[in-house]
Coordinates of C-alpha atoms in Angstrom, one line a residue:
Chain M
M973 CA -20.8 -66.2 0.1
N974 CA -23.1 -67.3 2.8
D975 CA -26.0 -66.4 0.5
F976 CA -26.4 -70.0 -0.4
R977 CA -27.2 -70.9 3.1
D978 CA -30.8 -70.1 3.3
P979 CA -31.9 -71.5 -0.1
S980 CA -29.9 -74.7 0.3
G981 CA -30.6 -75.7 3.8
G982 CA -28.9 -74.0 6.8
G983 CA -25.4 -72.8 7.7
A984 CA -23.5 -76.0 7.1
S985 CA -25.0 -77.0 3.8
P986 CA -22.7 -78.8 1.4
I987 CA -23.1 -76.0 -1.2
A988 CA -22.2 -73.3 1.3
R989 CA -19.2 -75.3 2.4
L990 CA -18.0 -75.7 -1.3
V991 CA -18.6 -72.0 -1.9
D992 CA -16.5 -71.2 1.2
A993 CA -13.7 -73.6 0.1
F994 CA -13.5 -72.0 -3.4
H995 CA -13.7 -68.5 -1.8
R996 CA -10.5 -69.3 0.2
L997 CA -8.5 -69.6 -3.0
P998 CA -6.6 -66.5 -4.0
G999 CA -8.4 -64.2 -6.4
I1000 CA -11.7 -66.1 -6.1
G1001 CA -14.3 -63.6 -4.7
P1002 CA -17.6 -64.7 -3.3
K1003 CA -19.5 -64.3 -6.6
I1004 CA -17.0 -66.4 -8.5
A1005 CA -17.0 -68.9 -5.7
Q1006 CA -20.7 -69.2 -6.0
R1007 CA -20.6 -69.6 -9.8
L1008 CA -17.9 -72.3 -9.5
A1009 CA -19.8 -74.2 -6.9
Y1010 CA -22.9 -74.1 -9.0
H1011 CA -20.9 -75.2 -12.0
V1012 CA -19.7 -78.2 -10.0
L1013 CA -23.3 -79.0 -9.1
R1014 CA -24.3 -79.3 -12.8
A1015 CA -21.0 -80.8 -14.0
P1016 CA -20.5 -84.6 -14.4
E1017 CA -19.5 -86.2 -11.2
E1018 CA -16.2 -87.3 -12.6
E1019 CA -15.2 -83.6 -13.2
A1020 CA -15.6 -82.9 -9.5
R1021 CA -13.8 -86.2 -8.6
D1022 CA -10.9 -85.3 -10.9
L1023 CA -10.4 -82.0 -9.2
A1024 CA -10.8 -83.5 -5.7
E1025 CA -8.3 -86.3 -6.4
A1026 CA -5.9 -83.9 -8.1
L1027 CA -6.0 -81.7 -4.9
M1028 CA -5.3 -84.7 -2.6
E1029 CA -2.7 -86.2 -4.9
V1030 CA -0.7 -82.9 -5.2
K1031 CA -0.5 -82.6 -1.4
R1032 CA 0.4 -86.3 -1.0
S1033 CA 3.1 -86.6 -3.8
V1034 CA 4.5 -83.2 -4.5
V1035 CA 7.7 -82.3 -2.6
L1036 CA 10.6 -79.8 -3.1
C1037 CA 13.4 -81.1 -5.2
A1038 CA 16.4 -81.7 -2.9
R1039 CA 18.7 -79.8 -5.3
C1040 CA 16.8 -77.0 -6.9
Q1041 CA 13.9 -76.7 -4.4
N1042 CA 11.4 -76.5 -7.2
V1043 CA 8.1 -78.4 -6.6
T1044 CA 8.2 -81.9 -8.1
A1045 CA 6.7 -85.3 -7.9
E1046 CA 10.1 -86.9 -8.6
N1047 CA 13.2 -86.2 -6.5
P1048 CA 15.5 -84.9 -7.9
C1049 CA 13.2 -83.2 -10.4
R1050 CA 13.2 -83.8 -14.1
I1051 CA 15.3 -80.7 -14.9
C1052 CA 18.0 -81.5 -12.2
S1053 CA 18.2 -85.2 -13.5
D1054 CA 18.1 -84.2 -17.2
K1055 CA 21.6 -85.1 -18.6
G1056 CA 21.0 -82.7 -21.5
R1057 CA 21.0 -79.5 -19.3
E1058 CA 24.0 -77.4 -19.0
R1059 CA 25.4 -77.9 -15.5
T1060 CA 27.6 -74.8 -15.4
I1061 CA 24.9 -72.3 -15.0
I1062 CA 22.1 -71.9 -12.5
C1063 CA 19.2 -69.5 -12.9
V1064 CA 17.9 -68.4 -9.5
V1065 CA 14.1 -67.5 -9.3
E1066 CA 11.7 -66.5 -6.7
E1067 CA 8.9 -68.9 -7.3
P1068 CA 8.2 -72.2 -9.1
L1069 CA 6.0 -70.4 -11.7
D1070 CA 9.1 -68.3 -12.7
V1071 CA 10.7 -71.6 -13.8
V1072 CA 7.6 -72.2 -16.0
A1073 CA 7.9 -68.7 -17.5
I1074 CA 11.6 -69.1 -18.3
E1075 CA 11.3 -72.6 -19.7
R1076 CA 8.6 -71.2 -22.0
T1077 CA 11.1 -68.9 -23.6
G1078 CA 13.2 -71.9 -24.7
G1079 CA 16.2 -69.7 -24.2
F1080 CA 17.7 -71.2 -21.1
H1081 CA 19.2 -74.7 -20.9
G1082 CA 20.9 -74.7 -17.5
L1083 CA 19.7 -75.6 -14.1
Y1084 CA 17.4 -73.7 -11.7
H1085 CA 17.2 -72.8 -8.1
V1086 CA 14.0 -71.7 -6.4
L1087 CA 14.3 -69.3 -3.5
H1088 CA 10.6 -69.4 -2.4
G1089 CA 10.5 -65.7 -1.8
V1090 CA 12.7 -62.6 -1.8
I1091 CA 14.6 -60.7 0.9
S1092 CA 12.1 -58.2 2.2
P1093 CA 12.9 -56.5 5.5
A1094 CA 9.4 -54.8 5.5
D1095 CA 7.8 -58.2 5.5
G1096 CA 10.3 -59.6 8.0
V1097 CA 11.8 -62.0 5.3
G1098 CA 15.6 -62.3 5.6
P1099 CA 18.1 -64.5 3.7
E1100 CA 17.7 -67.3 6.3
D1101 CA 14.0 -67.6 5.3
L1102 CA 14.9 -68.4 1.7
K1103 CA 16.6 -71.4 0.1
I1104 CA 19.9 -69.6 0.0
A1105 CA 21.8 -72.0 2.3
E1106 CA 20.6 -74.8 0.0
L1107 CA 22.0 -72.9 -3.0
L1108 CA 25.4 -72.6 -1.4
A1109 CA 25.4 -76.2 -0.3
R1110 CA 24.5 -77.5 -3.7
I1111 CA 27.2 -75.4 -5.5
R1112 CA 29.7 -76.6 -2.9
D1113 CA 28.7 -80.3 -2.8
V1114 CA 26.7 -81.3 -5.9
D1115 CA 26.9 -78.9 -8.8
R1116 CA 30.5 -78.1 -8.5
D1117 CA 30.9 -77.1 -12.2
V1118 CA 28.7 -74.0 -11.9
T1119 CA 30.5 -70.9 -13.1
E1120 CA 27.6 -68.5 -13.5
V1121 CA 24.5 -67.7 -11.5
I1122 CA 21.8 -65.7 -13.2
V1123 CA 19.6 -64.0 -10.6
A1124 CA 16.2 -63.8 -12.2
T1125 CA 14.3 -62.1 -9.4
N1126 CA 11.6 -59.6 -10.2
P1127 CA 12.8 -56.1 -11.2
N1128 CA 11.6 -54.4 -8.0
L1129 CA 13.1 -53.3 -4.7
E1130 CA 13.1 -56.7 -3.1
G1131 CA 14.3 -58.5 -6.2
E1132 CA 17.2 -56.0 -6.6
A1133 CA 18.1 -56.4 -2.9
T1134 CA 18.1 -60.2 -3.2
S1135 CA 20.2 -60.1 -6.3
M1136 CA 22.8 -57.8 -4.7
Y1137 CA 22.9 -60.1 -1.6
L1138 CA 23.5 -63.1 -3.8
G1139 CA 26.2 -61.2 -5.8
R1140 CA 28.1 -60.4 -2.6
L1141 CA 27.7 -64.0 -1.4
L1142 CA 28.7 -65.9 -4.6
R1143 CA 31.3 -63.7 -6.3
P1144 CA 34.0 -64.5 -3.6
L1145 CA 33.5 -68.2 -4.6
G1146 CA 34.7 -67.3 -8.1
I1147 CA 31.2 -67.5 -9.6
R1148 CA 30.0 -64.9 -12.2
V1149 CA 26.7 -63.4 -10.9
T1150 CA 24.4 -61.8 -13.5
R1151 CA 20.8 -60.6 -13.6
L1152 CA 18.1 -60.3 -16.3
A1153 CA 18.5 -57.3 -18.5
R1154 CA 16.6 -54.2 -17.7
G1155 CA 15.1 -52.2 -20.6
L1156 CA 12.1 -51.7 -22.8
P1157 CA 9.7 -54.6 -23.1
A1158 CA 9.0 -56.0 -26.6
G1159 CA 6.5 -53.9 -28.5
A1160 CA 6.7 -51.0 -26.1
D1161 CA 6.0 -47.4 -27.2
L1162 CA 8.6 -44.9 -26.0
E1163 CA 6.0 -42.3 -25.5
Y1164 CA 4.1 -44.4 -23.0
A1165 CA 7.0 -46.1 -21.3
D1166 CA 7.3 -45.3 -17.6
D1167 CA 10.2 -43.2 -16.4
V1168 CA 12.0 -45.9 -14.5
T1169 CA 11.9 -48.3 -17.4
L1170 CA 13.0 -45.7 -19.9
G1171 CA 15.7 -44.5 -17.5
R1172 CA 17.0 -48.0 -17.2
A1173 CA 16.8 -48.6 -20.9
L1174 CA 19.1 -45.6 -21.3
E1175 CA 21.4 -46.6 -18.5
F1176 CA 21.8 -50.2 -19.7
R1177 CA 21.9 -49.3 -23.4
Q1178 CA 23.3 -52.1 -25.5
E1179 CA 25.6 -52.3 -28.6
V1180 CA 23.7 -52.7 -31.8
Chain R
M326 CA -1.5 -75.0 -18.8
N327 CA 0.8 -77.8 -19.7
D328 CA 3.7 -75.5 -18.9
F329 CA 4.0 -77.2 -15.6
R330 CA 4.8 -80.5 -17.2
D331 CA 8.5 -80.2 -17.9
P332 CA 9.6 -78.6 -14.6
S333 CA 7.5 -80.9 -12.4
G334 CA 8.1 -84.2 -14.0
G335 CA 6.4 -85.3 -17.2
G336 CA 3.0 -85.2 -18.8
A337 CA 1.0 -86.8 -16.1
S338 CA 2.5 -85.0 -13.1
P339 CA 0.2 -84.3 -10.2
I340 CA 0.7 -80.6 -10.6
A341 CA -0.2 -80.7 -14.3
R342 CA -3.3 -82.7 -13.4
L343 CA -4.4 -80.2 -10.8
V344 CA -3.8 -77.3 -13.2
D345 CA -5.9 -79.1 -15.8
A346 CA -8.7 -79.8 -13.3
F347 CA -8.8 -76.1 -12.3
H348 CA -8.6 -75.0 -15.9
R349 CA -11.8 -77.0 -16.7
L350 CA -13.8 -74.7 -14.3
P351 CA -15.6 -71.9 -16.0
G352 CA -13.8 -68.6 -16.2
I353 CA -10.5 -70.1 -15.0
G354 CA -7.9 -69.6 -17.7
P355 CA -4.5 -71.4 -17.8
K356 CA -2.6 -68.7 -15.9
I357 CA -5.1 -68.5 -13.1
A358 CA -5.3 -72.4 -13.0
Q359 CA -1.5 -72.4 -12.5
R360 CA -1.7 -69.8 -9.8
L361 CA -4.4 -71.7 -8.0
A362 CA -2.5 -75.0 -8.2
Y363 CA 0.6 -73.4 -6.9
H364 CA -1.4 -71.8 -4.1
V365 CA -2.6 -75.3 -3.1
L366 CA 0.9 -76.6 -3.1
R367 CA 1.9 -74.0 -0.5
A368 CA -1.3 -74.0 1.5
P369 CA -1.9 -76.2 4.6
E370 CA -3.0 -79.7 3.6
E371 CA -6.4 -79.2 5.4
E372 CA -7.3 -76.4 3.0
A373 CA -6.9 -78.7 0.0
R374 CA -8.7 -81.4 1.9
D375 CA -11.6 -79.1 2.7
L376 CA -12.0 -78.2 -0.9
A377 CA -11.7 -81.9 -2.0
E378 CA -14.2 -83.1 0.5
A379 CA -16.7 -80.2 -0.2
L380 CA -16.5 -81.2 -3.9
M381 CA -17.3 -84.8 -3.3
E382 CA -19.9 -84.0 -0.6
V383 CA -21.8 -81.7 -2.9
K384 CA -22.0 -84.3 -5.6
R385 CA -23.0 -86.9 -3.1
S386 CA -25.7 -85.1 -1.1
V387 CA -27.1 -82.3 -3.3
V388 CA -30.2 -83.0 -5.2
L389 CA -33.0 -81.0 -6.8
C390 CA -35.9 -80.1 -4.5
A391 CA -38.9 -82.2 -5.6
R392 CA -41.1 -79.1 -5.5
C393 CA -39.1 -76.1 -6.6
Q394 CA -36.3 -77.8 -8.4
N395 CA -33.7 -75.7 -6.6
V396 CA -30.5 -77.4 -5.5
T397 CA -30.7 -78.6 -2.0
A398 CA -29.3 -81.0 0.6
E399 CA -32.7 -81.5 2.2
N400 CA -35.8 -82.5 0.2
P401 CA -38.0 -80.6 0.1
C402 CA -35.7 -77.6 0.5
R403 CA -35.7 -75.2 3.4
I404 CA -37.7 -72.6 1.5
C405 CA -40.4 -75.1 0.4
S406 CA -40.8 -76.5 3.9
D407 CA -40.7 -73.1 5.6
K408 CA -44.1 -72.5 7.1
G409 CA -43.5 -68.8 7.3
R410 CA -43.3 -68.3 3.5
E411 CA -46.4 -67.0 1.5
R412 CA -47.8 -70.0 -0.4
T413 CA -49.9 -68.0 -2.8
I414 CA -47.0 -66.7 -4.9
I415 CA -44.2 -68.5 -6.9
C416 CA -41.2 -66.7 -8.3
V417 CA -39.9 -68.5 -11.4
V418 CA -36.2 -68.1 -12.1
E419 CA -33.7 -69.5 -14.6
E420 CA -31.0 -70.7 -12.2
P421 CA -30.4 -71.5 -8.5
L422 CA -28.1 -68.4 -8.2
D423 CA -31.1 -66.2 -9.2
V424 CA -32.8 -67.5 -6.0
V425 CA -29.8 -66.3 -4.0
A426 CA -30.0 -62.9 -5.7
I427 CA -33.7 -62.4 -5.0
E428 CA -33.4 -63.7 -1.4
R429 CA -30.7 -61.1 -0.9
T430 CA -33.1 -58.3 -1.6
G431 CA -35.3 -59.4 1.3
G432 CA -38.3 -58.2 -0.7
F433 CA -39.8 -61.6 -1.6
H434 CA -41.4 -64.0 0.9
G435 CA -43.1 -66.5 -1.4
L436 CA -42.0 -69.7 -3.0
Y437 CA -39.6 -70.3 -5.9
H438 CA -39.4 -72.5 -9.0
V439 CA -36.1 -73.0 -10.8
L440 CA -36.5 -73.7 -14.6
H441 CA -32.8 -74.6 -15.1
G442 CA -32.6 -72.7 -18.3
V443 CA -34.7 -70.6 -20.7
I444 CA -36.5 -71.3 -23.9
S445 CA -33.9 -70.7 -26.6
P446 CA -34.7 -72.2 -30.1
A447 CA -31.2 -71.1 -31.3
D448 CA -29.6 -73.4 -28.7
G449 CA -32.2 -76.1 -29.3
V450 CA -33.8 -75.6 -25.8
G451 CA -37.5 -76.0 -25.8
P452 CA -40.1 -75.9 -23.0
E453 CA -39.8 -79.7 -22.6
D454 CA -36.1 -79.2 -21.6
L455 CA -37.0 -77.0 -18.7
K456 CA -38.8 -77.7 -15.4
I457 CA -42.1 -76.4 -16.7
A458 CA -44.0 -79.7 -16.4
E459 CA -42.9 -79.8 -12.8
L460 CA -44.2 -76.2 -12.3
L461 CA -47.6 -77.2 -13.7
A462 CA -47.8 -80.4 -11.7
R463 CA -46.9 -78.7 -8.4
I464 CA -49.4 -75.9 -8.9
R465 CA -52.0 -78.6 -9.7
D466 CA -51.2 -81.1 -7.0
V467 CA -49.2 -79.5 -4.1
D468 CA -49.2 -75.7 -4.1
R469 CA -52.9 -75.3 -4.9
D470 CA -53.2 -71.9 -3.2
V471 CA -51.0 -70.2 -5.8
T472 CA -52.7 -67.1 -7.3
E473 CA -49.7 -65.4 -8.8
V474 CA -46.5 -66.4 -10.7
I475 CA -43.8 -63.8 -11.1
V476 CA -41.6 -64.7 -14.0
A477 CA -38.1 -63.5 -13.0
T478 CA -36.2 -64.5 -16.1
N479 CA -33.4 -62.3 -17.4
P480 CA -34.5 -59.3 -19.4
N481 CA -33.3 -60.6 -22.7
L482 CA -34.8 -62.3 -25.8
E483 CA -34.8 -65.8 -24.3
G484 CA -36.1 -64.5 -20.9
E485 CA -38.9 -62.6 -22.6
A486 CA -39.9 -65.6 -24.8
T487 CA -40.0 -67.8 -21.7
S488 CA -42.1 -65.4 -19.7
M489 CA -44.6 -65.1 -22.6
Y490 CA -44.7 -68.9 -22.9
L491 CA -45.4 -69.2 -19.2
G492 CA -48.0 -66.4 -19.4
R493 CA -50.0 -68.3 -22.1
L494 CA -49.7 -71.5 -20.1
L495 CA -50.7 -70.3 -16.7
R496 CA -53.3 -67.5 -17.3
P497 CA -55.9 -70.0 -18.5
L498 CA -55.6 -71.7 -15.1
G499 CA -56.7 -68.4 -13.5
I500 CA -53.2 -67.5 -12.3
R501 CA -51.9 -63.9 -12.4
V502 CA -48.6 -63.9 -14.3
T503 CA -46.3 -61.0 -13.8
R504 CA -42.7 -60.2 -14.6
L505 CA -39.9 -58.1 -13.0
A506 CA -40.2 -54.4 -13.8
R507 CA -38.2 -53.0 -16.7
G508 CA -36.7 -49.5 -16.2
L509 CA -33.6 -47.6 -15.2
P510 CA -31.3 -49.3 -12.7
A511 CA -30.7 -47.6 -9.3
G512 CA -28.1 -44.9 -9.6
A513 CA -28.2 -44.8 -13.3
D514 CA -27.4 -41.6 -15.3
L515 CA -29.9 -40.8 -18.1
E516 CA -27.2 -39.5 -20.3
Y517 CA -25.4 -42.9 -20.3
A518 CA -28.4 -45.2 -20.2
D519 CA -28.6 -47.5 -23.3
D520 CA -31.5 -46.9 -25.7
V521 CA -33.3 -50.1 -24.9
T522 CA -33.3 -49.5 -21.2
L523 CA -34.3 -45.8 -21.6
G524 CA -37.0 -46.8 -24.1
R525 CA -38.5 -49.3 -21.7
A526 CA -38.3 -46.9 -18.8
L527 CA -40.4 -44.6 -20.8
E528 CA -42.8 -47.3 -22.0
F529 CA -43.3 -48.7 -18.5
R530 CA -43.3 -45.4 -16.7
Q531 CA -44.8 -45.6 -13.2
E532 CA -47.1 -43.3 -11.2
V533 CA -45.2 -41.2 -8.7

């Protein structure tokens, strides 16, 4: 993305710096970074200012909710302080975006807890690196009515390991620990389903 | 991209505003905007500040070069003021990124002129909306040694129309007007070449 350097005036040109800054974002390659920078050049100044201010504002004002550890500008967050939510059930997710995804289904009305990762020995991530102590503390001190924890980690090796770990940890406290159903995705075609998915759909077959 | 609104605290939350600001960039859909905003949340503050400052700096300091109309922080731009460039030949391009692409080839050592668009009657863009008057003025007043103009517009309807228009305009001034060669791209396979490309490759066949 240094291609902009010559035409625009040397190694430290403002355009090259903007291209570099866009390029550092995940999934933004050098070509897209160039296109974004060029778009900003042509766009109204207020569009650039909106983005610049939103960037600084997010870093200044967004914290982790003291209860659920989700990102929030209010502490506790809107969901934790919403009197209308069921307070007997906590859905544990890996990342804040998973909360967004589950909220979108409209099918869950309890509380959340964001782990900010999964147990992954290969990456050197153990339970102590996640917000698991915070989950225990909150069940013990704040959300004492919780009777069920749904572990909504991703259906992969790390997600399964994390859900098993949480199961062993929480069941002795008298809490029911469940996980998201495994099976065929909506609209799937048996013929093209992968073996693991189809195998699990058989294993976890449900009553009609 | 308003999905972040509930979990993070209402319609005007800092996260929702950042998602919106990213979403306004070209090619950044709501999902990617969410992922970028979430990345910024976790990234070191200086990464967000670098991007925010680069955005403001670019709007503050980048102007169009008075000669070639390319975006630049110095006026005239580095290329226009580079004594080592051939001053008898101008390559006319549609956009600043085209200058980047041609510089990358290392095969052109003349000057540039950026039109900032192409003639496109369907979009209501006429010659007066482009930097064509500036091209004429500069050939007349500043770059008087120019003997050739390469019209490096894109090989499509609008690009061809623009190159024909410039040809009619500049040839009477005694300037040679050329365009980029049409033909098969490097590494192409005849069997899979589209009809128009193959037709042009035949029409503009070159001596071996």
